[in-house]
Amino acid sequence: MYSSPVATGAGKTEMLFPLIEDAIWRGESVLIATPRKDVVKELEPRLRKAFPHAPPVALYGGSEAKWESGPVMLATTHQLLRFRHFFDLVVIDELDAFPYHNNPMLQHAAGRAGKPGAPRILLTATPPASLAKLARRGRLPHVKVPVRYHRHPLPVPSRLRVAPAQHWIRRGQLPAALRRRLRQSLERGAQVFLFVPRIALVDPLVRLLEARFPEWAVEGVSSRDAERHDKVLRFRERTTHMLVTTTILERGVTVKRSDVYIADADDRLFDAAALIQMAGRAGRSAEDPAGKVWFLSGQWTGPQRQAIRNIRMMNRTAKKAGYLQ
């Protein structure tokens, strides 16, 4: 088993391409598993473009390829329950994400999906403490990638002290400081992610943003939204300018020019890993490597401090190694 802790947006999927190509050339079967269907849909076109001679078969709830197979299988971790000693190479992406994280059944399925002795590669930008400890002690072979492909530092979040989002909704008014920053983001041409901790906040905040920014298109998505794939596509294509979302989009989504706002960043549902992943939606492209990230909170909590410490540590490591431009 190999671990690969990387900076968000470092291109960990693309780093696997030589390994996947070698396995295909050898006639072996490759599994790339990720906890969420949305990430499968995000990865499929990238893998299809990279391997037109061996396009991936995508398996997830509701997919049309339920009974197909191919040299490269791209699946949600729930689909691994269907396989036993089948794959020559197993890659588990976003291993610390729900529902895979702390799910013994899915972790057992992941271990059983590969053939006996098949290498298993674990990928994440926010490794669980248990794996990080093993890596530090030299008991887990690992590769650490502290920089993105464009060699610019990771954007470090700033804090904006504001009341909880529910307070904005009750008053029918966004905080003035937040309005100014949102307008600055929009006027510089950035796509705005506004993350919230609860689904119930999505629609009211969409209506509030529409009222305050009538010249800009706003939409909201959550795990309950059957149209979320189309909405994300419109956001990526810049038809929509602001997207209010739960943590369903904290991983695996790349939008070239993005600023990130995290409402209620002090909420108990947001641990340091979630904050790092959400912040990682900004600055992912070479065209806009210094996207803005704002923690919107009334309280300055441990997870917020830890997230910023971890991001700064990655930047220091990258600078010390000479990776930054």
Coordinates of N, CA and C in Angstrom, one line a residue, residues 90-305:
V90 N -5.0 -1.0 -7.9 CA -6.2 -0.4 -7.2 C -5.7 1.0 -6.7
V91 N -6.4 2.0 -7.1 CA -6.2 3.4 -6.7 C -7.4 3.9 -5.9
I92 N -7.3 4.3 -4.7 CA -8.4 4.9 -3.9 C -8.1 6.4 -3.8
D93 N -9.0 7.1 -4.5 CA -8.8 8.6 -4.5 C -9.7 9.2 -3.4
E94 N -9.2 10.3 -2.8 CA -10.0 11.0 -1.8 C -10.4 10.0 -0.6
L95 N -9.4 9.3 -0.1 CA -9.7 8.2 0.8 C -10.3 8.7 2.1
D96 N -10.1 10.0 2.4 CA -10.6 10.5 3.7 C -12.0 11.1 3.6
A97 N -12.7 10.9 2.4 CA -14.0 11.6 2.2 C -15.1 10.6 2.6
F98 N -16.2 11.2 2.9 CA -17.5 10.5 3.1 C -17.9 9.9 1.8
P99 N -18.5 8.7 1.7 CA -18.8 7.8 2.8 C -17.7 6.7 3.0
Y100 N -16.5 6.8 2.3 CA -15.5 5.8 2.4 C -14.8 5.9 3.8
H101 N -14.5 7.1 4.2 CA -13.8 7.3 5.5 C -14.5 6.8 6.7
N102 N -13.8 6.0 7.5 CA -14.4 5.4 8.7 C -15.6 4.4 8.4
N103 N -15.6 3.8 7.2 CA -16.6 2.8 6.8 C -15.9 1.5 6.6
P104 N -15.9 0.6 7.6 CA -15.2 -0.6 7.5 C -15.6 -1.5 6.4
M105 N -16.9 -1.5 6.0 CA -17.4 -2.3 4.9 C -16.8 -1.9 3.6
L106 N -16.7 -0.6 3.3 CA -16.1 -0.1 2.1 C -14.6 -0.3 2.0
Q107 N -14.0 -0.1 3.2 CA -12.6 -0.3 3.2 C -12.2 -1.8 3.0
H108 N -13.0 -2.7 3.6 CA -12.8 -4.1 3.3 C -13.0 -4.4 1.8
A109 N -14.1 -3.8 1.2 CA -14.3 -4.0 -0.2 C -13.1 -3.5 -1.1
A110 N -12.5 -2.4 -0.7 CA -11.4 -1.9 -1.4 C -10.2 -2.8 -1.3
G111 N -10.0 -3.4 -0.1 CA -8.9 -4.3 0.0 C -9.1 -5.6 -0.7
R112 N -10.4 -6.0 -0.9 CA -10.7 -7.3 -1.5 C -10.8 -7.1 -3.1
A113 N -10.9 -5.9 -3.6 CA -11.1 -5.7 -5.0 C -9.9 -6.1 -5.8
G114 N -8.7 -5.9 -5.3 CA -7.5 -6.2 -6.0 C -7.1 -7.7 -5.9
K115 N -6.4 -8.1 -6.9 CA -5.8 -9.5 -6.8 C -4.8 -9.6 -5.7
P116 N -4.6 -10.8 -5.1 CA -3.6 -10.9 -4.1 C -2.3 -10.4 -4.5
G117 N -1.8 -9.5 -3.6 CA -0.5 -8.8 -3.9 C -0.5 -7.6 -4.8
A118 N -1.7 -7.3 -5.3 CA -1.9 -6.1 -6.2 C -1.5 -4.8 -5.4
P119 N -0.8 -3.9 -6.0 CA -0.5 -2.7 -5.4 C -1.7 -1.8 -5.2
R120 N -1.8 -1.2 -4.0 CA -2.9 -0.3 -3.7 C -2.4 1.1 -3.4
I121 N -2.8 2.1 -4.1 CA -2.4 3.5 -4.0 C -3.5 4.3 -3.4
L122 N -3.1 5.1 -2.3 CA -4.1 5.9 -1.6 C -3.8 7.4 -1.9
L123 N -4.8 8.1 -2.3 CA -4.5 9.5 -2.7 C -5.4 10.5 -1.9
T124 N -4.8 11.5 -1.4 CA -5.6 12.6 -0.7 C -4.7 13.8 -0.5
A125 N -5.3 14.9 -0.4 CA -4.6 16.2 0.1 C -4.7 16.3 1.6
T126 N -5.6 15.6 2.2 CA -5.8 15.7 3.7 C -5.9 14.3 4.3
P127 N -4.7 13.7 4.4 CA -4.6 12.3 4.9 C -5.1 12.2 6.4
P128 N -5.8 11.1 6.7 CA -6.2 10.9 8.1 C -5.0 10.9 9.0
A129 N -5.1 11.2 10.3 CA -4.0 11.3 11.2 C -3.3 10.0 11.3
S130 N -4.0 8.8 11.3 CA -3.4 7.5 11.4 C -2.4 7.2 10.3
L131 N -2.8 7.6 9.1 CA -1.9 7.3 7.9 C -0.8 8.3 7.9
A132 N -1.0 9.6 8.3 CA 0.1 10.5 8.4 C 1.1 10.1 9.4
K133 N 0.7 9.5 10.5 CA 1.6 9.1 11.5 C 2.4 7.9 11.0
L134 N 1.8 7.0 10.3 CA 2.6 5.9 9.7 C 3.6 6.4 8.7
A135 N 3.2 7.4 7.9 CA 4.2 7.9 6.9 C 5.4 8.6 7.6
R136 N 5.1 9.4 8.6 CA 6.2 10.0 9.4 C 7.1 9.1 10.0
R137 N 6.6 7.9 10.4 CA 7.5 6.9 11.1 C 8.2 6.0 10.1
G138 N 7.9 6.2 8.8 CA 8.6 5.4 7.8 C 7.9 4.0 7.6
R139 N 6.7 3.9 8.1 CA 6.1 2.6 8.0 C 5.1 2.5 6.9
L140 N 4.9 3.6 6.1 CA 4.0 3.6 5.0 C 4.8 4.3 3.8
P141 N 5.1 3.5 2.8 CA 5.8 4.2 1.6 C 4.9 5.3 1.1
H142 N 5.4 6.5 0.9 CA 4.6 7.6 0.5 C 5.4 8.6 -0.4
V143 N 4.6 9.4 -1.1 CA 5.1 10.5 -1.9 C 4.4 11.8 -1.5
K144 N 5.1 12.8 -1.1 CA 4.4 14.1 -0.8 C 4.7 15.1 -1.8
V145 N 3.6 15.7 -2.3 CA 3.7 16.7 -3.4 C 3.1 18.0 -2.8
P146 N 4.0 19.0 -2.4 CA 3.5 20.2 -1.7 C 3.2 21.3 -2.6
V147 N 3.1 21.1 -3.9 CA 3.0 22.2 -4.9 C 2.1 21.8 -6.0
R148 N 1.4 22.8 -6.6 CA 0.6 22.6 -7.8 C 1.5 22.6 -9.0
Y149 N 0.9 22.1 -10.1 CA 1.7 22.0 -11.4 C 2.2 23.3 -11.8
H150 N 1.5 24.4 -11.5 CA 1.9 25.8 -12.0 C 3.0 26.4 -11.1
R151 N 3.3 25.8 -10.0 CA 4.4 26.2 -9.2 C 4.2 27.5 -8.5
H152 N 2.9 27.8 -8.2 CA 2.6 29.0 -7.4 C 2.1 28.5 -6.0
P153 N 2.3 29.4 -5.0 CA 1.8 28.9 -3.7 C 0.3 28.7 -3.6
L154 N -0.1 27.8 -2.7 CA -1.5 27.6 -2.4 C -2.1 28.9 -1.8
P155 N -3.3 29.4 -2.2 CA -3.9 30.5 -1.6 C -4.1 30.3 -0.1
V156 N -3.7 31.2 0.7 CA -3.9 31.1 2.1 C -5.2 31.8 2.5
P157 N -6.1 31.2 3.2 CA -7.4 31.8 3.5 C -7.2 33.1 4.4
S158 N -8.1 34.0 4.2 CA -8.2 35.2 5.1 C -9.5 35.1 5.9
R159 N -9.6 35.7 7.0 CA -10.8 35.6 7.8 C -11.6 36.9 7.7
L160 N -12.9 36.8 7.6 CA -13.8 37.9 7.6 C -14.8 37.6 8.7
R161 N -14.7 38.5 9.7 CA -15.6 38.3 10.9 C -17.0 38.8 10.6
V162 N -18.0 37.9 10.5 CA -19.3 38.2 10.2 C -20.3 37.3 11.0
A163 N -21.5 37.7 11.1 CA -22.5 36.9 11.8 C -22.8 35.6 11.0
P164 N -23.5 34.6 11.6 CA -23.8 33.4 10.9 C -24.8 33.7 9.7
A165 N -24.7 32.8 8.7 CA -25.5 32.9 7.5 C -27.0 33.0 7.8
Q166 N -27.5 32.3 8.8 CA -28.9 32.3 9.2 C -29.3 33.7 9.6
H167 N -28.4 34.5 10.2 CA -28.7 35.9 10.5 C -28.8 36.7 9.3
W168 N -28.0 36.5 8.3 CA -28.2 37.3 7.0 C -29.6 37.0 6.4
I169 N -30.0 35.7 6.5 CA -31.2 35.3 5.8 C -32.4 36.0 6.6
R170 N -32.4 35.9 7.9 CA -33.4 36.5 8.7 C -33.6 38.0 8.4
R171 N -32.4 38.7 8.3 CA -32.4 40.2 8.1 C -32.7 40.5 6.6
G172 N -32.5 39.5 5.7 CA -32.6 39.8 4.3 C -31.5 40.7 3.8
Q173 N -30.3 40.6 4.4 CA -29.2 41.5 4.1 C -27.9 40.8 4.3
L174 N -27.0 40.9 3.3 CA -25.7 40.4 3.4 C -24.8 41.4 4.2
P175 N -23.9 41.0 5.0 CA -22.9 41.9 5.6 C -22.3 42.8 4.6
A176 N -22.1 44.0 4.9 CA -21.6 45.0 3.9 C -20.2 44.6 3.5
A177 N -19.3 44.1 4.4 CA -18.0 43.7 4.1 C -18.0 42.6 3.1
L178 N -18.9 41.7 3.3 CA -19.0 40.5 2.4 C -19.5 40.9 1.0
R179 N -20.5 41.8 1.0 CA -21.0 42.3 -0.3 C -19.8 43.0 -1.1
R180 N -19.0 43.7 -0.5 CA -17.9 44.4 -1.2 C -16.9 43.4 -1.8
R181 N -16.6 42.4 -1.0 CA -15.6 41.3 -1.5 C -16.2 40.5 -2.6
L182 N -17.5 40.2 -2.4 CA -18.2 39.4 -3.5 C -18.2 40.2 -4.8
R183 N -18.4 41.5 -4.7 CA -18.4 42.3 -5.9 C -17.1 42.4 -6.5
Q184 N -16.0 42.5 -5.7 CA -14.7 42.5 -6.2 C -14.3 41.2 -6.9
S185 N -14.8 40.1 -6.4 CA -14.5 38.8 -7.0 C -15.2 38.8 -8.4
L186 N -16.5 39.2 -8.4 CA -17.2 39.1 -9.7 C -16.7 40.1 -10.7
E187 N -16.3 41.3 -10.3 CA -15.8 42.2 -11.2 C -14.4 41.9 -11.8
R188 N -13.7 41.1 -11.0 CA -12.4 40.6 -11.6 C -12.5 39.4 -12.5
G189 N -13.8 38.9 -12.6 CA -14.1 37.8 -13.5 C -14.0 36.4 -12.9
A190 N -14.0 36.4 -11.5 CA -13.9 35.1 -10.8 C -15.2 34.5 -10.7
Q191 N -15.2 33.1 -10.8 CA -16.4 32.3 -10.4 C -16.4 32.2 -8.9
V192 N -17.5 32.4 -8.3 CA -17.6 32.4 -6.8 C -18.3 31.2 -6.3
F193 N -17.5 30.4 -5.5 CA -18.0 29.3 -4.7 C -18.4 29.9 -3.3
L194 N -19.7 29.7 -2.9 CA -20.1 30.0 -1.5 C -20.5 28.7 -0.9
F195 N -19.6 28.2 0.0 CA -19.9 26.9 0.7 C -20.7 27.2 1.9
V196 N -21.6 26.3 2.2 CA -22.4 26.4 3.4 C -22.4 25.0 4.1
P197 N -22.6 25.0 5.4 CA -22.6 23.7 6.1 C -23.8 22.8 6.0
R198 N -25.0 23.5 5.6 CA -26.2 22.7 5.7 C -27.1 23.0 4.4
I199 N -27.8 22.0 4.0 CA -28.6 22.1 2.7 C -29.7 23.2 2.9
A200 N -30.2 23.3 4.1 CA -31.3 24.3 4.3 C -30.9 25.7 4.1
L201 N -29.6 26.0 4.0 CA -29.1 27.3 3.8 C -29.0 27.7 2.3
V202 N -29.0 26.6 1.4 CA -28.7 26.9 0.0 C -29.7 27.8 -0.7
D203 N -31.0 27.4 -0.7 CA -32.0 28.1 -1.4 C -32.2 29.5 -0.9
P204 N -32.3 29.7 0.5 CA -32.4 31.1 0.9 C -31.3 32.0 0.6
L205 N -30.0 31.5 0.6 CA -28.9 32.3 0.2 C -28.9 32.6 -1.3
V206 N -29.3 31.6 -2.1 CA -29.4 31.9 -3.6 C -30.4 33.1 -3.8
R207 N -31.5 33.1 -3.1 CA -32.5 34.2 -3.3 C -31.9 35.5 -2.8
L208 N -31.2 35.4 -1.7 CA -30.6 36.7 -1.2 C -29.5 37.2 -2.1
L209 N -28.7 36.4 -2.7 CA -27.7 36.8 -3.6 C -28.3 37.3 -4.9
E210 N -29.3 36.7 -5.4 CA -30.0 37.1 -6.6 C -30.6 38.5 -6.4
A211 N -31.1 38.8 -5.2 CA -31.7 40.1 -4.9 C -30.6 41.2 -4.8
R212 N -29.4 40.8 -4.3 CA -28.4 41.8 -4.1 C -27.5 42.0 -5.3
F213 N -27.4 40.9 -6.2 CA -26.6 41.0 -7.4 C -27.4 40.6 -8.6
P214 N -28.4 41.4 -8.9 CA -29.3 41.0 -10.0 C -28.7 40.9 -11.4
E215 N -27.5 41.5 -11.5 CA -26.8 41.4 -12.8 C -26.0 40.2 -13.0
W216 N -25.9 39.3 -12.0 CA -25.1 38.1 -12.0 C -26.0 36.9 -11.8
A217 N -25.7 35.8 -12.5 CA -26.4 34.6 -12.4 C -26.0 33.7 -11.2
V218 N -27.0 33.3 -10.4 CA -26.7 32.6 -9.1 C -27.5 31.2 -9.2
E219 N -26.8 30.2 -8.7 CA -27.5 28.9 -8.6 C -27.0 28.2 -7.3
G220 N -27.7 27.2 -6.9 CA -27.4 26.4 -5.7 C -27.4 25.0 -5.9
V221 N -26.5 24.2 -5.3 CA -26.5 22.7 -5.5 C -26.3 22.1 -4.1
S222 N -26.8 20.8 -4.0 CA -26.6 20.0 -2.9 C -26.7 18.6 -3.3
S223 N -26.6 17.6 -2.4 CA -26.7 16.2 -2.7 C -28.1 15.8 -3.1
R224 N -29.1 16.7 -2.7 CA -30.5 16.4 -3.0 C -30.9 16.9 -4.4
D225 N -30.0 17.6 -5.1 CA -30.3 18.3 -6.3 C -30.1 17.3 -7.5
A226 N -31.1 16.9 -8.2 CA -31.0 16.0 -9.3 C -30.3 16.7 -10.5
E227 N -30.3 18.0 -10.5 CA -29.7 18.8 -11.6 C -28.3 19.3 -11.3
R228 N -27.7 18.8 -10.2 CA -26.4 19.3 -9.8 C -25.3 19.2 -10.9
H229 N -25.3 18.1 -11.6 CA -24.3 18.0 -12.7 C -24.4 19.1 -13.7
D230 N -25.6 19.4 -14.2 CA -25.8 20.4 -15.1 C -25.5 21.8 -14.6
K231 N -25.8 22.0 -13.3 CA -25.5 23.3 -12.7 C -24.0 23.5 -12.6
V232 N -23.3 22.5 -12.2 CA -21.8 22.6 -12.1 C -21.3 22.9 -13.5
L233 N -21.8 22.2 -14.5 CA -21.4 22.5 -15.9 C -21.6 23.9 -16.3
R234 N -22.8 24.5 -16.0 CA -23.1 25.9 -16.3 C -22.1 26.8 -15.5
F235 N -21.8 26.4 -14.3 CA -20.8 27.2 -13.5 C -19.4 27.2 -14.2
R236 N -19.0 26.0 -14.6 CA -17.7 25.9 -15.2 C -17.7 26.6 -16.5
E237 N -18.8 26.6 -17.3 CA -18.8 27.4 -18.6 C -19.1 28.8 -18.4
R238 N -19.2 29.3 -17.1 CA -19.4 30.7 -16.8 C -20.7 31.3 -17.2
T239 N -21.7 30.4 -17.4 CA -23.1 30.9 -17.6 C -23.6 31.3 -16.2
T240 N -23.2 30.6 -15.2 CA -23.6 30.9 -13.8 C -22.3 31.5 -13.2
H241 N -22.5 32.6 -12.4 CA -21.3 33.3 -11.8 C -21.1 33.0 -10.3
M242 N -22.2 32.7 -9.6 CA -22.0 32.3 -8.2 C -22.8 31.0 -7.9
L243 N -22.1 30.1 -7.2 CA -22.7 28.8 -6.9 C -22.7 28.6 -5.4
V244 N -23.9 28.5 -4.8 CA -24.0 28.2 -3.4 C -24.1 26.7 -3.2
T245 N -23.2 26.1 -2.4 CA -23.1 24.7 -2.4 C -22.7 24.2 -1.0
T246 N -23.1 22.9 -0.8 CA -22.6 22.2 0.4 C -21.3 21.6 0.1
T247 N -20.8 20.8 1.0 CA -19.4 20.2 0.8 C -19.4 19.2 -0.3
I248 N -20.6 19.0 -1.0 CA -20.6 18.0 -2.1 C -19.6 18.4 -3.2
L249 N -19.2 19.7 -3.2 CA -18.3 20.1 -4.2 C -16.9 20.5 -3.6
E250 N -16.6 20.0 -2.4 CA -15.4 20.4 -1.8 C -14.2 19.7 -2.5
R251 N -14.4 18.6 -3.2 CA -13.4 17.8 -3.9 C -13.7 17.6 -5.3
G252 N -12.6 17.4 -6.1 CA -12.7 16.9 -7.4 C -13.2 17.8 -8.5
V253 N -13.5 19.1 -8.1 CA -14.1 20.0 -9.0 C -13.1 21.1 -9.3
T254 N -12.8 21.3 -10.6 CA -11.8 22.4 -11.0 C -12.5 23.4 -11.9
V255 N -12.5 24.6 -11.4 CA -13.0 25.8 -12.2 C -11.9 26.8 -12.3
K256 N -11.5 27.1 -13.5 CA -10.2 27.8 -13.7 C -10.0 29.1 -12.9
R257 N -11.0 30.0 -12.9 CA -10.8 31.2 -12.2 C -11.8 31.3 -11.1
S258 N -11.4 31.0 -9.9 CA -12.4 30.8 -8.8 C -12.0 31.6 -7.5
D259 N -12.9 32.2 -6.8 CA -12.7 32.6 -5.5 C -13.7 31.8 -4.6
V260 N -13.2 31.6 -3.4 CA -14.0 30.7 -2.5 C -14.4 31.5 -1.2
Y261 N -15.6 31.4 -0.8 CA -16.2 31.9 0.4 C -16.8 30.8 1.2
I262 N -16.4 30.6 2.4 CA -17.0 29.6 3.3 C -17.8 30.2 4.4
A263 N -19.1 30.1 4.2 CA -20.0 30.7 5.2 C -20.0 29.8 6.5
D264 N -20.1 30.4 7.6 CA -20.1 29.6 8.9 C -18.9 28.7 9.0
A265 N -17.8 29.3 8.7 CA -16.5 28.5 8.7 C -16.2 27.9 10.1
D266 N -16.9 28.5 11.1 CA -16.7 28.1 12.5 C -17.7 27.0 12.9
D267 N -18.6 26.5 11.9 CA -19.5 25.5 12.2 C -18.8 24.2 12.6
R268 N -19.4 23.4 13.5 CA -18.8 22.2 14.0 C -18.7 21.1 12.9
L269 N -19.5 21.3 11.8 CA -19.5 20.3 10.7 C -18.2 20.5 9.8
F270 N -17.6 21.6 9.9 CA -16.4 21.9 9.1 C -15.1 21.6 9.9
D271 N -14.5 20.5 9.7 CA -13.2 20.2 10.3 C -12.1 20.8 9.4
A272 N -10.8 20.7 9.9 CA -9.7 21.3 9.1 C -9.6 20.7 7.7
A273 N -9.8 19.4 7.6 CA -9.7 18.8 6.3 C -10.7 19.3 5.3
A274 N -12.0 19.5 5.8 CA -13.0 20.1 4.9 C -12.7 21.5 4.5
L275 N -12.2 22.3 5.4 CA -11.8 23.7 5.1 C -10.7 23.7 4.1
I276 N -9.7 22.8 4.3 CA -8.6 22.8 3.3 C -9.1 22.4 1.9
Q277 N -10.0 21.4 1.9 CA -10.5 21.0 0.6 C -11.3 22.0 -0.1
M278 N -12.2 22.7 0.7 CA -13.0 23.8 0.1 C -12.1 25.0 -0.4
A279 N -11.1 25.3 0.4 CA -10.1 26.4 0.0 C -9.4 26.0 -1.2
G280 N -9.2 24.7 -1.4 CA -8.5 24.2 -2.6 C -9.1 24.3 -3.9
R281 N -10.4 24.8 -3.9 CA -11.0 25.1 -5.2 C -10.5 26.4 -5.8
A282 N -9.8 27.2 -5.1 CA -9.2 28.5 -5.6 C -7.8 28.3 -6.0
G283 N -7.4 29.1 -7.0 CA -6.0 29.1 -7.5 C -5.5 27.9 -8.2
R284 N -6.4 27.1 -8.8 CA -6.0 25.8 -9.4 C -5.4 25.9 -10.8
S285 N -5.6 27.1 -11.4 CA -5.1 27.2 -12.8 C -4.0 28.1 -12.9
A286 N -3.1 27.9 -13.9 CA -2.0 28.8 -14.1 C -2.4 30.2 -14.5
E287 N -3.6 30.3 -15.1 CA -4.2 31.7 -15.5 C -4.6 32.5 -14.3
D288 N -4.9 31.8 -13.2 CA -5.3 32.5 -12.0 C -4.9 31.8 -10.7
P289 N -3.6 31.8 -10.5 CA -3.1 30.9 -9.4 C -3.3 31.5 -8.0
A290 N -3.6 32.8 -7.9 CA -3.8 33.4 -6.6 C -5.2 33.8 -6.3
G291 N -6.1 32.8 -6.5 CA -7.5 33.0 -6.2 C -7.7 33.3 -4.7
K292 N -8.8 34.0 -4.4 CA -9.0 34.4 -3.0 C -9.8 33.3 -2.2
V293 N -9.5 33.2 -1.0 CA -10.3 32.3 -0.1 C -10.6 33.1 1.2
W294 N -11.9 33.1 1.6 CA -12.4 33.8 2.8 C -13.1 32.8 3.7
F295 N -12.7 32.8 5.0 CA -13.4 32.1 6.0 C -14.3 33.1 6.7
L296 N -15.6 32.9 6.5 CA -16.6 33.8 7.1 C -17.1 33.2 8.4
S297 N -16.8 33.9 9.5 CA -17.2 33.3 10.8 C -17.2 34.4 11.9
G298 N -18.0 34.0 12.9 CA -18.0 34.9 14.1 C -17.0 34.5 15.1
Q299 N -16.7 33.2 15.1 CA -15.7 32.6 16.1 C -14.4 32.2 15.3
W300 N -13.3 32.3 15.9 CA -12.0 31.9 15.3 C -11.7 30.6 16.0
T301 N -12.0 29.5 15.2 CA -11.9 28.1 15.8 C -10.6 27.4 15.5
G302 N -10.4 26.3 16.2 CA -9.3 25.5 16.0 C -9.1 24.9 14.6
P303 N -10.2 24.4 14.0 CA -10.1 23.9 12.6 C -9.7 24.9 11.6
Q304 N -10.2 26.2 11.8 CA -9.8 27.3 10.9 C -8.3 27.5 11.0
R305 N -7.8 27.6 12.3 CA -6.4 27.8 12.5 C -5.6 26.7 11.9

